[in-house]
Amino acid sequence: MWDNRLTEILCNLCIKEIVKGNRPSTHFTKEGWLKIMTNFENETDKTYSKRQFKNRWDALKKERKA
Protein backbone atom coordinates (compact mmCIF):
# COMPACT_ATOMS: atom_id res chain seq x y z
CA MET A 1 0.00 0.00 0.00
CA TRP A 2 1.17 3.50 -0.83
CA ASP A 3 0.50 6.02 1.92
CA ASN A 4 1.26 9.74 1.63
CA ARG A 5 4.72 9.42 3.20
CA LEU A 6 5.81 6.65 0.82
CA THR A 7 4.42 8.53 -2.16
CA GLU A 8 6.31 11.67 -1.16
CA ILE A 9 9.55 9.72 -0.78
CA LEU A 10 9.06 8.15 -4.21
CA CYS A 11 8.36 11.53 -5.82
CA ASN A 12 11.43 13.10 -4.22
CA LEU A 13 13.64 10.23 -5.39
CA CYS A 14 12.22 10.48 -8.91
CA ILE A 15 12.88 14.22 -9.00
CA LYS A 16 16.50 13.61 -7.94
CA GLU A 17 16.96 11.10 -10.76
CA ILE A 18 15.38 13.45 -13.30
CA VAL A 19 17.80 16.21 -12.24
CA LYS A 20 20.71 13.75 -12.52
CA GLY A 21 19.70 12.99 -16.12
CA ASN A 22 18.39 9.47 -15.58
CA ARG A 23 15.15 10.28 -17.40
CA PRO A 24 16.41 11.54 -20.76
CA SER A 25 12.98 11.48 -22.43
CA THR A 26 9.70 10.14 -21.11
CA HIS A 27 11.10 7.10 -19.28
CA PHE A 28 13.63 6.51 -16.55
CA THR A 29 16.78 4.64 -17.51
CA LYS A 30 17.58 1.24 -15.99
CA GLU A 31 20.16 2.99 -13.81
CA GLY A 32 17.56 5.54 -12.73
CA TRP A 33 15.07 2.86 -11.66
CA LEU A 34 17.81 0.95 -9.85
CA LYS A 35 18.81 4.06 -7.87
CA ILE A 36 15.18 4.85 -7.08
CA MET A 37 14.59 1.30 -5.85
CA THR A 38 17.80 1.18 -3.79
CA ASN A 39 17.34 4.60 -2.19
CA PHE A 40 13.66 3.91 -1.46
CA GLU A 41 14.55 0.69 0.32
CA ASN A 42 17.28 2.46 2.31
CA GLU A 43 14.89 5.20 3.44
CA THR A 44 11.83 3.07 4.17
CA ASP A 45 13.03 -0.50 4.80
CA LYS A 46 10.41 -1.58 2.24
CA THR A 47 11.22 -3.51 -0.91
CA TYR A 48 9.07 -3.09 -4.02
CA SER A 49 9.65 -4.37 -7.54
CA LYS A 50 10.40 -2.11 -10.48
CA ARG A 51 6.91 -2.91 -11.78
CA GLN A 52 5.32 -1.67 -8.53
CA PHE A 53 7.29 1.57 -8.71
CA LYS A 54 6.42 2.09 -12.36
CA ASN A 55 2.74 1.37 -11.72
CA ARG A 56 2.68 3.93 -8.89
CA TRP A 57 4.56 6.51 -10.99
CA ASP A 58 2.12 6.02 -13.89
CA ALA A 59 -0.87 6.29 -11.52
CA LEU A 60 0.51 9.55 -10.11
CA LYS A 61 0.90 10.96 -13.62
CA LYS A 62 -2.73 10.08 -14.40
CA GLU A 63 -3.90 11.72 -11.15
CA ARG A 64 -1.95 14.86 -12.01
CA LYS A 65 -3.55 15.09 -15.45
CA ALA A 66 -7.05 14.70 -14.03
Short mmCIF file of N, CA, C and O in Angstrom, two decimals, residues 5-61:
data_model
loop_
_atom_site.label_atom_id
_atom_site.label_comp_id
_atom_site.label_asym_id
_atom_site.label_seq_id
_atom_site.Cartn_x
_atom_site.Cartn_y
_atom_site.Cartn_z
N ARG A 5 3.27 9.32 2.92
CA ARG A 5 4.72 9.42 3.20
C ARG A 5 5.53 8.66 2.15
O ARG A 5 6.51 9.17 1.62
N LEU A 6 5.10 7.44 1.82
CA LEU A 6 5.81 6.65 0.82
C LEU A 6 5.74 7.29 -0.56
O LEU A 6 6.72 7.30 -1.31
N THR A 7 4.58 7.85 -0.88
CA THR A 7 4.42 8.53 -2.16
C THR A 7 5.33 9.75 -2.25
O THR A 7 5.96 9.99 -3.28
N GLU A 8 5.44 10.50 -1.17
CA GLU A 8 6.31 11.67 -1.16
C GLU A 8 7.78 11.27 -1.32
O GLU A 8 8.53 11.91 -2.06
N ILE A 9 8.17 10.21 -0.64
CA ILE A 9 9.55 9.72 -0.78
C ILE A 9 9.82 9.31 -2.22
O ILE A 9 10.86 9.66 -2.80
N LEU A 10 8.89 8.57 -2.82
CA LEU A 10 9.06 8.15 -4.21
C LEU A 10 9.18 9.36 -5.13
O LEU A 10 10.08 9.41 -5.98
N CYS A 11 8.32 10.34 -4.97
CA CYS A 11 8.36 11.53 -5.82
C CYS A 11 9.68 12.27 -5.66
O CYS A 11 10.28 12.68 -6.67
N ASN A 12 10.15 12.41 -4.45
CA ASN A 12 11.43 13.10 -4.22
C ASN A 12 12.59 12.35 -4.86
O ASN A 12 13.48 12.96 -5.45
N LEU A 13 12.58 11.02 -4.76
CA LEU A 13 13.64 10.23 -5.39
C LEU A 13 13.57 10.34 -6.91
O LEU A 13 14.61 10.43 -7.58
N CYS A 14 12.38 10.34 -7.46
CA CYS A 14 12.22 10.48 -8.91
C CYS A 14 12.71 11.84 -9.39
O CYS A 14 13.39 11.94 -10.42
N ILE A 15 12.41 12.87 -8.64
CA ILE A 15 12.88 14.22 -9.00
C ILE A 15 14.40 14.26 -9.00
O ILE A 15 15.01 14.82 -9.92
N LYS A 16 15.03 13.64 -7.99
CA LYS A 16 16.50 13.61 -7.94
C LYS A 16 17.08 12.92 -9.17
O LYS A 16 18.07 13.37 -9.73
N GLU A 17 16.45 11.83 -9.59
CA GLU A 17 16.96 11.10 -10.76
C GLU A 17 16.72 11.87 -12.05
O GLU A 17 17.53 11.82 -12.97
N ILE A 18 15.64 12.61 -12.13
CA ILE A 18 15.38 13.45 -13.30
C ILE A 18 16.46 14.52 -13.40
O ILE A 18 17.03 14.76 -14.46
N VAL A 19 16.77 15.16 -12.27
CA VAL A 19 17.80 16.21 -12.24
C VAL A 19 19.16 15.63 -12.62
O VAL A 19 19.95 16.29 -13.31
N LYS A 20 19.44 14.39 -12.21
CA LYS A 20 20.71 13.75 -12.52
C LYS A 20 20.80 13.31 -13.99
O LYS A 20 21.85 12.88 -14.43
N GLY A 21 19.69 13.37 -14.71
CA GLY A 21 19.70 12.99 -16.12
C GLY A 21 19.35 11.54 -16.38
O GLY A 21 19.58 11.04 -17.48
N ASN A 22 18.76 10.87 -15.41
CA ASN A 22 18.39 9.47 -15.58
C ASN A 22 16.97 9.29 -16.10
O ASN A 22 16.38 8.21 -15.98
N ARG A 23 16.43 10.34 -16.69
CA ARG A 23 15.15 10.28 -17.40
C ARG A 23 15.31 11.19 -18.63
O ARG A 23 14.78 12.30 -18.69
N PRO A 24 16.06 10.69 -19.62
CA PRO A 24 16.41 11.54 -20.76
C PRO A 24 15.23 11.93 -21.65
O PRO A 24 15.28 12.95 -22.32
N SER A 25 14.17 11.12 -21.64
CA SER A 25 12.98 11.48 -22.43
C SER A 25 11.76 11.29 -21.55
O SER A 25 11.63 11.95 -20.53
N THR A 26 10.92 10.35 -21.89
CA THR A 26 9.70 10.14 -21.11
C THR A 26 9.80 8.98 -20.14
O THR A 26 8.87 8.72 -19.40
N HIS A 27 10.93 8.27 -20.14
CA HIS A 27 11.10 7.10 -19.28
C HIS A 27 12.40 7.18 -18.51
O HIS A 27 13.38 7.71 -19.00
N PHE A 28 12.39 6.61 -17.31
CA PHE A 28 13.63 6.51 -16.55
C PHE A 28 14.53 5.44 -17.17
O PHE A 28 14.04 4.45 -17.71
N THR A 29 15.83 5.64 -17.06
CA THR A 29 16.78 4.64 -17.51
C THR A 29 16.81 3.48 -16.52
O THR A 29 16.28 3.59 -15.40
N LYS A 30 17.43 2.38 -16.92
CA LYS A 30 17.58 1.24 -15.99
C LYS A 30 18.34 1.68 -14.74
O LYS A 30 17.99 1.30 -13.63
N GLU A 31 19.38 2.48 -14.94
CA GLU A 31 20.16 2.99 -13.81
C GLU A 31 19.30 3.86 -12.91
O GLU A 31 19.40 3.79 -11.69
N GLY A 32 18.45 4.68 -13.51
CA GLY A 32 17.56 5.54 -12.73
C GLY A 32 16.62 4.74 -11.85
O GLY A 32 16.45 5.03 -10.66
N TRP A 33 15.98 3.71 -12.45
CA TRP A 33 15.07 2.86 -11.66
C TRP A 33 15.83 2.14 -10.55
O TRP A 33 15.33 2.02 -9.43
N LEU A 34 17.02 1.65 -10.86
CA LEU A 34 17.81 0.95 -9.85
C LEU A 34 18.13 1.86 -8.67
O LEU A 34 18.00 1.46 -7.50
N LYS A 35 18.51 3.11 -8.95
CA LYS A 35 18.81 4.06 -7.87
C LYS A 35 17.56 4.40 -7.08
O LYS A 35 17.61 4.52 -5.86
N ILE A 36 16.44 4.57 -7.77
CA ILE A 36 15.18 4.85 -7.08
C ILE A 36 14.84 3.70 -6.14
O ILE A 36 14.52 3.90 -4.96
N MET A 37 14.93 2.48 -6.65
CA MET A 37 14.59 1.30 -5.85
C MET A 37 15.53 1.16 -4.64
O MET A 37 15.06 0.91 -3.52
N THR A 38 16.81 1.33 -4.86
CA THR A 38 17.80 1.18 -3.79
C THR A 38 17.62 2.25 -2.72
O THR A 38 17.59 1.95 -1.52
N ASN A 39 17.49 3.51 -3.15
CA ASN A 39 17.34 4.60 -2.19
C ASN A 39 16.02 4.51 -1.44
O ASN A 39 15.95 4.82 -0.24
N PHE A 40 14.96 4.08 -2.11
CA PHE A 40 13.66 3.91 -1.46
C PHE A 40 13.76 2.86 -0.36
O PHE A 40 13.28 3.07 0.75
N GLU A 41 14.39 1.75 -0.68
CA GLU A 41 14.55 0.69 0.32
C GLU A 41 15.39 1.16 1.51
O GLU A 41 15.07 0.87 2.66
N ASN A 42 16.44 1.93 1.23
CA ASN A 42 17.28 2.46 2.31
C ASN A 42 16.51 3.40 3.22
O ASN A 42 16.72 3.41 4.43
N GLU A 43 15.63 4.21 2.64
CA GLU A 43 14.89 5.20 3.44
C GLU A 43 13.70 4.61 4.18
O GLU A 43 13.31 5.11 5.23
N THR A 44 13.09 3.56 3.62
CA THR A 44 11.83 3.07 4.17
C THR A 44 11.89 1.65 4.73
O THR A 44 10.94 1.22 5.39
N ASP A 45 12.95 0.92 4.44
CA ASP A 45 13.03 -0.50 4.80
C ASP A 45 11.93 -1.32 4.14
O ASP A 45 11.52 -2.36 4.66
N LYS A 46 11.43 -0.85 3.01
CA LYS A 46 10.41 -1.58 2.24
C LYS A 46 10.99 -1.89 0.87
O LYS A 46 11.65 -1.05 0.26
N THR A 47 10.72 -3.09 0.39
CA THR A 47 11.22 -3.51 -0.91
C THR A 47 10.05 -3.70 -1.87
O THR A 47 9.14 -4.49 -1.59
N TYR A 48 10.07 -2.95 -2.96
CA TYR A 48 9.07 -3.09 -4.02
C TYR A 48 9.79 -3.42 -5.31
O TYR A 48 10.96 -3.09 -5.50
N SER A 49 9.08 -4.04 -6.24
CA SER A 49 9.65 -4.37 -7.54
C SER A 49 9.62 -3.14 -8.45
O SER A 49 8.91 -2.16 -8.18
N LYS A 50 10.40 -3.21 -9.50
CA LYS A 50 10.40 -2.11 -10.48
C LYS A 50 8.99 -1.91 -11.03
O LYS A 50 8.55 -0.78 -11.22
N ARG A 51 8.28 -2.99 -11.25
CA ARG A 51 6.91 -2.91 -11.78
C ARG A 51 5.99 -2.14 -10.82
O ARG A 51 5.17 -1.33 -11.25
N GLN A 52 6.14 -2.38 -9.52
CA GLN A 52 5.32 -1.67 -8.53
C GLN A 52 5.63 -0.17 -8.54
O GLN A 52 4.72 0.65 -8.46
N PHE A 53 6.92 0.16 -8.64
CA PHE A 53 7.29 1.57 -8.71
C PHE A 53 6.74 2.22 -9.97
O PHE A 53 6.20 3.31 -9.94
N LYS A 54 6.89 1.53 -11.09
CA LYS A 54 6.42 2.09 -12.36
C LYS A 54 4.90 2.25 -12.35
O LYS A 54 4.38 3.26 -12.82
N ASN A 55 4.20 1.27 -11.81
CA ASN A 55 2.74 1.37 -11.72
C ASN A 55 2.32 2.57 -10.88
O ASN A 55 1.39 3.31 -11.24
N ARG A 56 3.01 2.79 -9.76
CA ARG A 56 2.68 3.93 -8.89
C ARG A 56 3.01 5.24 -9.60
O ARG A 56 2.22 6.19 -9.55
N TRP A 57 4.16 5.31 -10.26
CA TRP A 57 4.56 6.51 -10.99
C TRP A 57 3.54 6.83 -12.07
O TRP A 57 3.12 7.98 -12.23
N ASP A 58 3.12 5.82 -12.83
CA ASP A 58 2.12 6.02 -13.89
C ASP A 58 0.78 6.47 -13.31
O ASP A 58 0.11 7.33 -13.88
N ALA A 59 0.39 5.89 -12.17
CA ALA A 59 -0.87 6.29 -11.52
C ALA A 59 -0.80 7.74 -11.06
O ALA A 59 -1.78 8.49 -11.19
N LEU A 60 0.35 8.16 -10.55
CA LEU A 60 0.51 9.55 -10.11
C LEU A 60 0.42 10.51 -11.30
O LEU A 60 -0.16 11.59 -11.19
N LYS A 61 0.99 10.11 -12.43
CA LYS A 61 0.90 10.96 -13.62
C LYS A 61 -0.54 11.11 -14.08
O LYS A 61 -0.96 12.20 -14.45
#
